[in-house]
Amino acid sequence: MVHLQHPTDPEKIPSVPLKPPADLQPTWTPADILLGLGLLATLMLLQLTLHAAGVRPGRLLGLSAEAFRFFPTVLTAYVVLLLAWRRGMTLRHLGFVRPRSWRPALYAWAGAVMAGPVWAAAMLLLGLDPHGPYGGVIRAALPLEVLTRAPVLLWAFTIVVLAPVVEEVIFRALLYRGVRARWPLLPALLLTGLVFAAFHFDAARFVPLLLVGALLAWAYDRSGSLWASIVPHAGLNAMTLAVLVFGRG
Protein backbone atom coordinates (compact mmCIF):
# COMPACT_ATOMS: atom_id res chain seq x y z
CA MET A 1 0.00 0.00 0.00
CA VAL A 2 1.38 3.40 -1.00
CA HIS A 3 1.17 6.12 1.62
CA LEU A 4 0.20 9.49 0.14
CA GLN A 5 1.57 12.38 2.19
CA HIS A 6 -0.75 15.32 2.63
CA PRO A 7 0.57 18.31 0.66
CA THR A 8 0.22 20.52 3.72
CA ASP A 9 2.45 18.33 5.87
CA PRO A 10 4.15 20.81 8.28
CA GLU A 11 7.51 19.10 7.72
CA LYS A 12 7.38 20.00 4.03
CA ILE A 13 6.43 23.65 4.43
CA PRO A 14 9.48 25.97 4.31
CA SER A 15 9.96 28.09 7.41
CA VAL A 16 11.13 31.09 5.33
CA PRO A 17 9.02 32.51 2.48
CA LEU A 18 10.46 31.65 -0.89
CA LYS A 19 11.93 34.49 -2.95
CA PRO A 20 9.79 35.27 -6.00
CA PRO A 21 11.33 34.36 -9.36
CA ALA A 22 13.30 37.15 -11.04
CA ASP A 23 10.67 37.58 -13.74
CA LEU A 24 8.05 38.29 -11.06
CA GLN A 25 10.10 41.05 -9.42
CA PRO A 26 8.71 44.53 -10.09
CA THR A 27 10.81 46.35 -12.64
CA TRP A 28 10.92 49.51 -14.70
CA THR A 29 9.28 49.93 -18.06
CA PRO A 30 11.08 51.78 -20.89
CA ALA A 31 8.59 54.61 -20.38
CA ASP A 32 9.66 54.89 -16.73
CA ILE A 33 13.30 55.27 -17.72
CA LEU A 34 12.52 57.85 -20.38
CA LEU A 35 10.32 59.77 -17.95
CA GLY A 36 13.05 59.96 -15.32
CA LEU A 37 15.84 60.92 -17.70
CA GLY A 38 13.58 63.26 -19.65
CA LEU A 39 12.59 65.10 -16.48
CA LEU A 40 16.22 65.46 -15.44
CA ALA A 41 17.28 66.69 -18.88
CA THR A 42 14.44 69.21 -19.02
CA LEU A 43 15.19 70.62 -15.58
CA MET A 44 18.92 70.86 -16.26
CA LEU A 45 18.46 72.56 -19.63
CA LEU A 46 15.96 74.98 -18.10
CA GLN A 47 18.42 75.70 -15.33
CA LEU A 48 21.23 76.39 -17.82
CA THR A 49 18.97 78.61 -19.92
CA LEU A 50 17.87 80.69 -16.94
CA HIS A 51 21.45 81.01 -15.75
CA ALA A 52 22.60 82.20 -19.18
CA ALA A 53 19.78 84.76 -19.18
CA GLY A 54 20.85 86.07 -15.80
CA VAL A 55 17.70 84.85 -14.07
CA ARG A 56 18.07 83.52 -10.52
CA PRO A 57 14.96 81.38 -9.92
CA GLY A 58 16.52 79.90 -6.81
CA ARG A 59 15.57 83.07 -4.96
CA LEU A 60 11.91 82.50 -5.77
CA LEU A 61 12.16 79.01 -4.27
CA GLY A 62 14.06 80.24 -1.24
CA LEU A 63 17.20 78.36 -2.29
CA SER A 64 20.79 79.51 -2.37
CA ALA A 65 22.70 79.37 -5.65
CA GLU A 66 24.53 76.24 -4.44
CA ALA A 67 21.30 74.51 -3.42
CA PHE A 68 19.54 75.39 -6.68
CA ARG A 69 22.43 73.86 -8.59
CA PHE A 70 21.36 70.42 -7.30
CA PHE A 71 17.63 71.07 -7.54
CA PRO A 72 17.14 69.07 -10.81
CA THR A 73 18.77 65.89 -9.53
CA VAL A 74 17.10 66.03 -6.13
CA LEU A 75 13.65 66.58 -7.63
CA THR A 76 14.19 63.84 -10.23
CA ALA A 77 15.32 61.36 -7.59
CA TYR A 78 12.19 62.17 -5.58
CA VAL A 79 10.03 61.52 -8.65
CA VAL A 80 11.87 58.23 -9.25
CA LEU A 81 11.08 57.11 -5.71
CA LEU A 82 7.43 58.05 -6.16
CA LEU A 83 7.34 56.15 -9.45
CA ALA A 84 8.93 53.14 -7.77
CA TRP A 85 6.19 53.19 -5.14
CA ARG A 86 3.58 53.30 -7.91
CA ARG A 87 5.25 50.27 -9.52
CA GLY A 88 5.13 48.31 -6.29
CA MET A 89 8.85 48.61 -5.62
CA THR A 90 10.32 49.05 -2.17
CA LEU A 91 13.68 50.54 -1.22
CA ARG A 92 14.99 46.97 -1.05
CA HIS A 93 14.05 46.43 -4.69
CA LEU A 94 16.07 49.52 -5.62
CA GLY A 95 19.11 48.22 -3.76
CA PHE A 96 18.97 49.83 -0.33
CA VAL A 97 20.15 46.63 1.31
CA ARG A 98 23.39 45.42 2.84
CA PRO A 99 25.86 44.42 0.08
CA ARG A 100 26.71 40.77 -0.39
CA SER A 101 30.32 41.97 -0.39
CA TRP A 102 32.04 45.35 -0.17
CA ARG A 103 34.78 44.28 -2.58
CA PRO A 104 32.96 45.56 -5.70
CA ALA A 105 32.64 48.95 -3.99
CA LEU A 106 36.37 48.99 -3.21
CA TYR A 107 37.30 47.98 -6.76
CA ALA A 108 34.93 50.58 -8.23
CA TRP A 109 36.40 53.31 -6.03
CA ALA A 110 39.97 52.37 -6.96
CA GLY A 111 39.09 52.30 -10.65
CA ALA A 112 37.24 55.61 -10.43
CA VAL A 113 40.20 57.26 -8.70
CA MET A 114 42.53 56.04 -11.46
CA ALA A 115 40.23 56.99 -14.34
CA GLY A 116 41.30 60.64 -14.44
CA PRO A 117 45.08 60.10 -14.17
CA VAL A 118 45.02 57.24 -16.68
CA TRP A 119 43.09 59.39 -19.15
CA ALA A 120 45.52 62.28 -18.62
CA ALA A 121 48.45 59.92 -19.24
CA ALA A 122 46.78 58.70 -22.42
CA MET A 123 46.46 62.32 -23.56
CA LEU A 124 50.19 62.83 -23.01
CA LEU A 125 51.03 59.69 -24.97
CA LEU A 126 48.89 61.01 -27.82
CA GLY A 127 50.73 64.32 -27.70
CA LEU A 128 47.70 66.22 -26.36
CA ASP A 129 47.59 68.69 -23.50
CA PRO A 130 46.07 67.02 -20.41
CA HIS A 131 44.97 70.49 -19.27
CA GLY A 132 43.26 71.16 -22.60
CA PRO A 133 39.54 70.88 -23.40
CA TYR A 134 39.60 67.07 -23.28
CA GLY A 135 42.23 66.50 -20.63
CA GLY A 136 39.98 65.76 -17.71
CA VAL A 137 42.34 67.38 -15.19
CA ILE A 138 40.81 69.63 -12.54
CA ARG A 139 42.39 73.07 -12.64
CA ALA A 140 40.19 75.15 -10.35
CA ALA A 141 40.88 75.68 -6.67
CA LEU A 142 38.98 77.24 -3.79
CA PRO A 143 40.66 79.49 -1.21
CA LEU A 144 41.10 77.70 2.10
CA GLU A 145 39.27 80.45 4.00
CA VAL A 146 35.98 79.68 2.24
CA LEU A 147 35.65 76.54 4.36
CA THR A 148 34.66 78.74 7.29
CA ARG A 149 31.57 79.98 5.48
CA ALA A 150 28.36 78.10 6.26
CA PRO A 151 27.00 78.08 2.67
CA VAL A 152 30.19 76.47 1.40
CA LEU A 153 30.09 73.86 4.14
CA LEU A 154 26.52 73.10 3.11
CA TRP A 155 27.66 72.95 -0.52
CA ALA A 156 30.41 70.49 0.46
CA PHE A 157 27.89 68.34 2.35
CA THR A 158 25.67 68.34 -0.72
CA ILE A 159 28.51 67.23 -2.99
CA VAL A 160 29.83 64.48 -0.74
CA VAL A 161 26.60 63.14 0.79
CA LEU A 162 23.46 64.24 -1.03
CA ALA A 163 24.66 64.20 -4.64
CA PRO A 164 25.92 60.58 -4.58
CA VAL A 165 22.61 59.34 -3.17
CA VAL A 166 20.32 61.12 -5.63
CA GLU A 167 22.57 60.40 -8.63
CA GLU A 168 22.76 56.70 -7.77
CA VAL A 169 18.97 56.55 -7.46
CA ILE A 170 18.66 58.02 -10.96
CA PHE A 171 21.52 56.41 -12.87
CA ARG A 172 21.87 53.04 -11.15
CA ALA A 173 18.55 52.25 -9.42
CA LEU A 174 16.49 53.56 -12.34
CA LEU A 175 18.58 53.54 -15.52
CA TYR A 176 20.90 50.60 -14.95
CA ARG A 177 18.31 48.44 -13.20
CA GLY A 178 15.83 48.99 -16.01
CA VAL A 179 18.34 48.42 -18.81
CA ARG A 180 19.99 45.42 -17.13
CA ALA A 181 16.61 43.66 -16.97
CA ARG A 182 16.62 43.60 -20.79
CA TRP A 183 20.26 43.82 -21.91
CA PRO A 184 23.42 41.82 -21.18
CA LEU A 185 25.92 43.14 -18.66
CA LEU A 186 28.44 44.93 -20.90
CA PRO A 187 25.95 46.88 -23.06
CA ALA A 188 24.06 47.90 -19.92
CA LEU A 189 27.28 49.12 -18.28
CA LEU A 190 28.30 51.04 -21.40
CA LEU A 191 24.93 52.76 -21.82
CA THR A 192 24.80 53.70 -18.15
CA GLY A 193 28.30 55.15 -18.32
CA LEU A 194 27.49 57.15 -21.46
CA VAL A 195 24.31 58.64 -20.00
CA PHE A 196 25.99 59.36 -16.66
CA ALA A 197 28.82 61.23 -18.39
CA ALA A 198 26.49 63.11 -20.74
CA PHE A 199 24.36 64.46 -17.89
CA HIS A 200 27.42 66.02 -16.25
CA PHE A 201 27.81 68.44 -19.18
CA ASP A 202 31.61 68.25 -18.90
CA ALA A 203 33.37 67.54 -22.20
CA ALA A 204 36.77 67.75 -20.51
CA ARG A 205 35.99 64.75 -18.31
CA PHE A 206 33.55 62.84 -20.51
CA VAL A 207 35.66 59.69 -20.89
CA PRO A 208 36.69 59.46 -17.21
CA LEU A 209 33.07 60.05 -16.18
CA LEU A 210 31.94 57.33 -18.59
CA LEU A 211 34.34 54.90 -16.91
CA VAL A 212 33.22 55.99 -13.45
CA GLY A 213 29.55 55.54 -14.35
CA ALA A 214 30.20 52.05 -15.70
CA LEU A 215 32.27 51.06 -12.65
CA LEU A 216 29.59 52.23 -10.22
CA ALA A 217 26.96 50.28 -12.16
CA TRP A 218 29.21 47.21 -12.06
CA ALA A 219 29.56 47.54 -8.27
CA TYR A 220 25.77 47.84 -7.96
CA ASP A 221 25.29 44.75 -10.13
CA ARG A 222 27.87 42.57 -8.41
CA SER A 223 27.05 43.53 -4.82
CA GLY A 224 23.27 43.61 -5.17
CA SER A 225 23.26 46.85 -3.20
CA LEU A 226 22.99 50.52 -4.11
CA TRP A 227 25.20 51.33 -1.12
CA ALA A 228 28.08 49.69 -2.98
CA SER A 229 27.84 52.43 -5.61
CA ILE A 230 26.88 55.29 -3.27
CA VAL A 231 29.91 54.83 -0.99
CA PRO A 232 32.62 54.91 -3.72
CA HIS A 233 30.74 57.75 -5.43
CA ALA A 234 30.84 59.72 -2.18
CA GLY A 235 34.51 58.90 -1.70
CA LEU A 236 35.35 60.08 -5.21
CA ASN A 237 33.40 63.32 -4.72
CA ALA A 238 35.21 63.92 -1.43
CA MET A 239 38.58 63.49 -3.13
CA THR A 240 37.54 65.82 -5.95
CA LEU A 241 36.43 68.43 -3.42
CA ALA A 242 39.76 68.11 -1.61
CA VAL A 243 41.59 68.75 -4.89
CA LEU A 244 39.42 71.80 -5.55
CA VAL A 245 40.08 73.17 -2.08
CA PHE A 246 43.74 72.34 -1.60
CA GLY A 247 44.93 72.04 -5.20
CA ARG A 248 46.48 75.47 -5.38
CA GLY A 249 49.55 76.38 -7.34
mmCIF file of C-alpha atoms in Angstrom:
data_model
loop_
_atom_site.group_PDB
_atom_site.id
_atom_site.type_symbol
_atom_site.label_atom_id
_atom_site.label_comp_id
_atom_site.label_asym_id
_atom_site.label_seq_id
_atom_site.Cartn_x
_atom_site.Cartn_y
_atom_site.Cartn_z
ATOM 1 C CA MET A 1 0.000 0.000 0.000
ATOM 2 C CA VAL A 2 1.377 3.398 -0.996
ATOM 3 C CA HIS A 3 1.167 6.122 1.623
ATOM 4 C CA LEU A 4 0.198 9.489 0.144
ATOM 5 C CA GLN A 5 1.565 12.378 2.187
ATOM 6 C CA HIS A 6 -0.748 15.317 2.633
ATOM 7 C CA PRO A 7 0.571 18.310 0.661
ATOM 8 C CA THR A 8 0.222 20.518 3.718
ATOM 9 C CA ASP A 9 2.450 18.331 5.874
ATOM 10 C CA PRO A 10 4.152 20.807 8.275
ATOM 11 C CA GLU A 11 7.510 19.098 7.724
ATOM 12 C CA LYS A 12 7.383 20.000 4.025
ATOM 13 C CA ILE A 13 6.428 23.652 4.435
ATOM 14 C CA PRO A 14 9.479 25.975 4.313
ATOM 15 C CA SER A 15 9.965 28.087 7.414
ATOM 16 C CA VAL A 16 11.133 31.086 5.329
ATOM 17 C CA PRO A 17 9.015 32.509 2.480
ATOM 18 C CA LEU A 18 10.457 31.651 -0.893
ATOM 19 C CA LYS A 19 11.934 34.495 -2.945
ATOM 20 C CA PRO A 20 9.793 35.269 -6.003
ATOM 21 C CA PRO A 21 11.326 34.362 -9.358
ATOM 22 C CA ALA A 22 13.301 37.151 -11.044
ATOM 23 C CA ASP A 23 10.669 37.580 -13.740
ATOM 24 C CA LEU A 24 8.053 38.287 -11.056
ATOM 25 C CA GLN A 25 10.096 41.045 -9.418
ATOM 26 C CA PRO A 26 8.708 44.532 -10.090
ATOM 27 C CA THR A 27 10.811 46.349 -12.645
ATOM 28 C CA TRP A 28 10.922 49.513 -14.700
ATOM 29 C CA THR A 29 9.276 49.935 -18.061
ATOM 30 C CA PRO A 30 11.078 51.777 -20.891
ATOM 31 C CA ALA A 31 8.589 54.615 -20.376
ATOM 32 C CA ASP A 32 9.664 54.889 -16.728
ATOM 33 C CA ILE A 33 13.304 55.270 -17.719
ATOM 34 C CA LEU A 34 12.517 57.848 -20.384
ATOM 35 C CA LEU A 35 10.320 59.766 -17.949
ATOM 36 C CA GLY A 36 13.046 59.964 -15.317
ATOM 37 C CA LEU A 37 15.844 60.917 -17.696
ATOM 38 C CA GLY A 38 13.580 63.260 -19.653
ATOM 39 C CA LEU A 39 12.590 65.098 -16.484
ATOM 40 C CA LEU A 40 16.222 65.462 -15.436
ATOM 41 C CA ALA A 41 17.284 66.694 -18.883
ATOM 42 C CA THR A 42 14.435 69.211 -19.025
ATOM 43 C CA LEU A 43 15.190 70.621 -15.579
ATOM 44 C CA MET A 44 18.921 70.865 -16.265
ATOM 45 C CA LEU A 45 18.460 72.560 -19.635
ATOM 46 C CA LEU A 46 15.960 74.978 -18.096
ATOM 47 C CA GLN A 47 18.425 75.699 -15.328
ATOM 48 C CA LEU A 48 21.232 76.393 -17.820
ATOM 49 C CA THR A 49 18.972 78.609 -19.923
ATOM 50 C CA LEU A 50 17.871 80.687 -16.939
ATOM 51 C CA HIS A 51 21.452 81.006 -15.745
ATOM 52 C CA ALA A 52 22.599 82.195 -19.176
ATOM 53 C CA ALA A 53 19.785 84.756 -19.176
ATOM 54 C CA GLY A 54 20.853 86.073 -15.798
ATOM 55 C CA VAL A 55 17.702 84.849 -14.065
ATOM 56 C CA ARG A 56 18.071 83.519 -10.515
ATOM 57 C CA PRO A 57 14.957 81.384 -9.922
ATOM 58 C CA GLY A 58 16.520 79.903 -6.806
ATOM 59 C CA ARG A 59 15.567 83.074 -4.956
ATOM 60 C CA LEU A 60 11.905 82.503 -5.770
ATOM 61 C CA LEU A 61 12.164 79.011 -4.268
ATOM 62 C CA GLY A 62 14.055 80.242 -1.240
ATOM 63 C CA LEU A 63 17.200 78.359 -2.292
ATOM 64 C CA SER A 64 20.791 79.513 -2.373
ATOM 65 C CA ALA A 65 22.703 79.367 -5.649
ATOM 66 C CA GLU A 66 24.525 76.239 -4.441
ATOM 67 C CA ALA A 67 21.296 74.512 -3.421
ATOM 68 C CA PHE A 68 19.537 75.389 -6.678
ATOM 69 C CA ARG A 69 22.429 73.856 -8.590
ATOM 70 C CA PHE A 70 21.361 70.423 -7.300
ATOM 71 C CA PHE A 71 17.629 71.068 -7.537
ATOM 72 C CA PRO A 72 17.136 69.074 -10.812
ATOM 73 C CA THR A 73 18.775 65.888 -9.529
ATOM 74 C CA VAL A 74 17.101 66.026 -6.126
ATOM 75 C CA LEU A 75 13.650 66.583 -7.631
ATOM 76 C CA THR A 76 14.194 63.845 -10.233
ATOM 77 C CA ALA A 77 15.322 61.358 -7.591
ATOM 78 C CA TYR A 78 12.193 62.170 -5.581
ATOM 79 C CA VAL A 79 10.028 61.521 -8.647
ATOM 80 C CA VAL A 80 11.869 58.232 -9.253
ATOM 81 C CA LEU A 81 11.084 57.108 -5.710
ATOM 82 C CA LEU A 82 7.427 58.052 -6.164
ATOM 83 C CA LEU A 83 7.337 56.149 -9.445
ATOM 84 C CA ALA A 84 8.929 53.138 -7.770
ATOM 85 C CA TRP A 85 6.195 53.193 -5.143
ATOM 86 C CA ARG A 86 3.585 53.303 -7.911
ATOM 87 C CA ARG A 87 5.247 50.271 -9.520
ATOM 88 C CA GLY A 88 5.126 48.306 -6.285
ATOM 89 C CA MET A 89 8.848 48.610 -5.619
ATOM 90 C CA THR A 90 10.321 49.051 -2.174
ATOM 91 C CA LEU A 91 13.676 50.537 -1.224
ATOM 92 C CA ARG A 92 14.989 46.969 -1.052
ATOM 93 C CA HIS A 93 14.048 46.426 -4.690
ATOM 94 C CA LEU A 94 16.068 49.515 -5.617
ATOM 95 C CA GLY A 95 19.106 48.223 -3.763
ATOM 96 C CA PHE A 96 18.973 49.832 -0.334
ATOM 97 C CA VAL A 97 20.151 46.629 1.308
ATOM 98 C CA ARG A 98 23.389 45.420 2.835
ATOM 99 C CA PRO A 99 25.864 44.424 0.081
ATOM 100 C CA ARG A 100 26.711 40.770 -0.391
ATOM 101 C CA SER A 101 30.317 41.972 -0.388
ATOM 102 C CA TRP A 102 32.037 45.348 -0.167
ATOM 103 C CA ARG A 103 34.776 44.278 -2.577
ATOM 104 C CA PRO A 104 32.963 45.559 -5.696
ATOM 105 C CA ALA A 105 32.643 48.954 -3.992
ATOM 106 C CA LEU A 106 36.367 48.989 -3.214
ATOM 107 C CA TYR A 107 37.295 47.982 -6.759
ATOM 108 C CA ALA A 108 34.928 50.576 -8.230
ATOM 109 C CA TRP A 109 36.399 53.311 -6.034
ATOM 110 C CA ALA A 110 39.966 52.375 -6.959
ATOM 111 C CA GLY A 111 39.092 52.295 -10.651
ATOM 112 C CA ALA A 112 37.244 55.609 -10.431
ATOM 113 C CA VAL A 113 40.203 57.256 -8.705
ATOM 114 C CA MET A 114 42.532 56.040 -11.462
ATOM 115 C CA ALA A 115 40.226 56.989 -14.344
ATOM 116 C CA GLY A 116 41.304 60.640 -14.438
ATOM 117 C CA PRO A 117 45.083 60.102 -14.170
ATOM 118 C CA VAL A 118 45.024 57.242 -16.683
ATOM 119 C CA TRP A 119 43.092 59.389 -19.153
ATOM 120 C CA ALA A 120 45.519 62.281 -18.623
ATOM 121 C CA ALA A 121 48.455 59.915 -19.237
ATOM 122 C CA ALA A 122 46.782 58.705 -22.423
ATOM 123 C CA MET A 123 46.456 62.318 -23.557
ATOM 124 C CA LEU A 124 50.187 62.831 -23.014
ATOM 125 C CA LEU A 125 51.025 59.687 -24.973
ATOM 126 C CA LEU A 126 48.893 61.014 -27.819
ATOM 127 C CA GLY A 127 50.728 64.317 -27.703
ATOM 128 C CA LEU A 128 47.701 66.221 -26.360
ATOM 129 C CA ASP A 129 47.592 68.689 -23.502
ATOM 130 C CA PRO A 130 46.068 67.019 -20.413
ATOM 131 C CA HIS A 131 44.967 70.485 -19.273
ATOM 132 C CA GLY A 132 43.255 71.159 -22.596
ATOM 133 C CA PRO A 133 39.544 70.883 -23.401
ATOM 134 C CA TYR A 134 39.605 67.067 -23.276
ATOM 135 C CA GLY A 135 42.230 66.504 -20.627
ATOM 136 C CA GLY A 136 39.979 65.759 -17.709
ATOM 137 C CA VAL A 137 42.343 67.381 -15.191
ATOM 138 C CA ILE A 138 40.813 69.629 -12.541
ATOM 139 C CA ARG A 139 42.388 73.067 -12.641
ATOM 140 C CA ALA A 140 40.189 75.148 -10.353
ATOM 141 C CA ALA A 141 40.879 75.683 -6.665
ATOM 142 C CA LEU A 142 38.982 77.241 -3.788
ATOM 143 C CA PRO A 143 40.662 79.489 -1.206
ATOM 144 C CA LEU A 144 41.099 77.696 2.095
ATOM 145 C CA GLU A 145 39.272 80.446 4.003
ATOM 146 C CA VAL A 146 35.982 79.685 2.237
ATOM 147 C CA LEU A 147 35.648 76.538 4.356
ATOM 148 C CA THR A 148 34.662 78.737 7.291
ATOM 149 C CA ARG A 149 31.571 79.977 5.481
ATOM 150 C CA ALA A 150 28.355 78.101 6.256
ATOM 151 C CA PRO A 151 26.997 78.083 2.671
ATOM 152 C CA VAL A 152 30.194 76.467 1.400
ATOM 153 C CA LEU A 153 30.087 73.864 4.142
ATOM 154 C CA LEU A 154 26.521 73.105 3.111
ATOM 155 C CA TRP A 155 27.657 72.952 -0.516
ATOM 156 C CA ALA A 156 30.406 70.491 0.462
ATOM 157 C CA PHE A 157 27.891 68.338 2.355
ATOM 158 C CA THR A 158 25.672 68.340 -0.717
ATOM 159 C CA ILE A 159 28.510 67.229 -2.992
ATOM 160 C CA VAL A 160 29.831 64.478 -0.736
ATOM 161 C CA VAL A 161 26.600 63.141 0.792
ATOM 162 C CA LEU A 162 23.456 64.238 -1.025
ATOM 163 C CA ALA A 163 24.664 64.205 -4.638
ATOM 164 C CA PRO A 164 25.918 60.580 -4.577
ATOM 165 C CA VAL A 165 22.611 59.339 -3.166
ATOM 166 C CA VAL A 166 20.324 61.121 -5.628
ATOM 167 C CA GLU A 167 22.567 60.398 -8.630
ATOM 168 C CA GLU A 168 22.758 56.701 -7.772
ATOM 169 C CA VAL A 169 18.974 56.546 -7.459
ATOM 170 C CA ILE A 170 18.660 58.016 -10.959
ATOM 171 C CA PHE A 171 21.524 56.410 -12.871
ATOM 172 C CA ARG A 172 21.872 53.041 -11.151
ATOM 173 C CA ALA A 173 18.555 52.245 -9.417
ATOM 174 C CA LEU A 174 16.494 53.561 -12.344
ATOM 175 C CA LEU A 175 18.581 53.538 -15.519
ATOM 176 C CA TYR A 176 20.902 50.599 -14.948
ATOM 177 C CA ARG A 177 18.308 48.439 -13.202
ATOM 178 C CA GLY A 178 15.833 48.992 -16.011
ATOM 179 C CA VAL A 179 18.336 48.425 -18.811
ATOM 180 C CA ARG A 180 19.988 45.425 -17.134
ATOM 181 C CA ALA A 181 16.607 43.661 -16.972
ATOM 182 C CA ARG A 182 16.624 43.596 -20.793
ATOM 183 C CA TRP A 183 20.258 43.817 -21.907
ATOM 184 C CA PRO A 184 23.423 41.819 -21.183
ATOM 185 C CA LEU A 185 25.924 43.136 -18.660
ATOM 186 C CA LEU A 186 28.442 44.927 -20.897
ATOM 187 C CA PRO A 187 25.952 46.881 -23.062
ATOM 188 C CA ALA A 188 24.060 47.904 -19.919
ATOM 189 C CA LEU A 189 27.278 49.117 -18.283
ATOM 190 C CA LEU A 190 28.302 51.044 -21.401
ATOM 191 C CA LEU A 191 24.930 52.764 -21.819
ATOM 192 C CA THR A 192 24.796 53.699 -18.149
ATOM 193 C CA GLY A 193 28.298 55.152 -18.323
ATOM 194 C CA LEU A 194 27.488 57.148 -21.455
ATOM 195 C CA VAL A 195 24.313 58.643 -20.001
ATOM 196 C CA PHE A 196 25.993 59.355 -16.658
ATOM 197 C CA ALA A 197 28.821 61.232 -18.395
ATOM 198 C CA ALA A 198 26.487 63.107 -20.739
ATOM 199 C CA PHE A 199 24.362 64.455 -17.891
ATOM 200 C CA HIS A 200 27.415 66.022 -16.245
ATOM 201 C CA PHE A 201 27.811 68.438 -19.185
ATOM 202 C CA ASP A 202 31.612 68.250 -18.897
ATOM 203 C CA ALA A 203 33.369 67.536 -22.200
ATOM 204 C CA ALA A 204 36.771 67.747 -20.511
ATOM 205 C CA ARG A 205 35.992 64.750 -18.314
ATOM 206 C CA PHE A 206 33.551 62.836 -20.506
ATOM 207 C CA VAL A 207 35.662 59.687 -20.888
ATOM 208 C CA PRO A 208 36.690 59.458 -17.205
ATOM 209 C CA LEU A 209 33.068 60.051 -16.181
ATOM 210 C CA LEU A 210 31.935 57.329 -18.587
ATOM 211 C CA LEU A 211 34.336 54.897 -16.912
ATOM 212 C CA VAL A 212 33.218 55.992 -13.453
ATOM 213 C CA GLY A 213 29.553 55.541 -14.353
ATOM 214 C CA ALA A 214 30.203 52.048 -15.699
ATOM 215 C CA LEU A 215 32.266 51.065 -12.646
ATOM 216 C CA LEU A 216 29.590 52.228 -10.221
ATOM 217 C CA ALA A 217 26.956 50.284 -12.165
ATOM 218 C CA TRP A 218 29.208 47.210 -12.056
ATOM 219 C CA ALA A 219 29.557 47.540 -8.265
ATOM 220 C CA TYR A 220 25.770 47.836 -7.965
ATOM 221 C CA ASP A 221 25.290 44.755 -10.129
ATOM 222 C CA ARG A 222 27.872 42.568 -8.409
ATOM 223 C CA SER A 223 27.051 43.529 -4.824
ATOM 224 C CA GLY A 224 23.273 43.611 -5.165
ATOM 225 C CA SER A 225 23.256 46.852 -3.196
ATOM 226 C CA LEU A 226 22.989 50.517 -4.107
ATOM 227 C CA TRP A 227 25.204 51.326 -1.125
ATOM 228 C CA ALA A 228 28.084 49.689 -2.983
ATOM 229 C CA SER A 229 27.836 52.427 -5.608
ATOM 230 C CA ILE A 230 26.878 55.287 -3.266
ATOM 231 C CA VAL A 231 29.908 54.830 -0.992
ATOM 232 C CA PRO A 232 32.619 54.909 -3.715
ATOM 233 C CA HIS A 233 30.742 57.749 -5.425
ATOM 234 C CA ALA A 234 30.837 59.725 -2.176
ATOM 235 C CA GLY A 235 34.513 58.904 -1.703
ATOM 236 C CA LEU A 236 35.346 60.082 -5.207
ATOM 237 C CA ASN A 237 33.402 63.317 -4.723
ATOM 238 C CA ALA A 238 35.205 63.916 -1.431
ATOM 239 C CA MET A 239 38.576 63.494 -3.126
ATOM 240 C CA THR A 240 37.536 65.819 -5.955
ATOM 241 C CA LEU A 241 36.427 68.426 -3.425
ATOM 242 C CA ALA A 242 39.758 68.106 -1.615
ATOM 243 C CA VAL A 243 41.585 68.754 -4.893
ATOM 244 C CA LEU A 244 39.417 71.802 -5.555
ATOM 245 C CA VAL A 245 40.078 73.174 -2.079
ATOM 246 C CA PHE A 246 43.738 72.338 -1.601
ATOM 247 C CA GLY A 247 44.927 72.044 -5.201
ATOM 248 C CA ARG A 248 46.476 75.474 -5.375
ATOM 249 C CA GLY A 249 49.545 76.384 -7.336
#
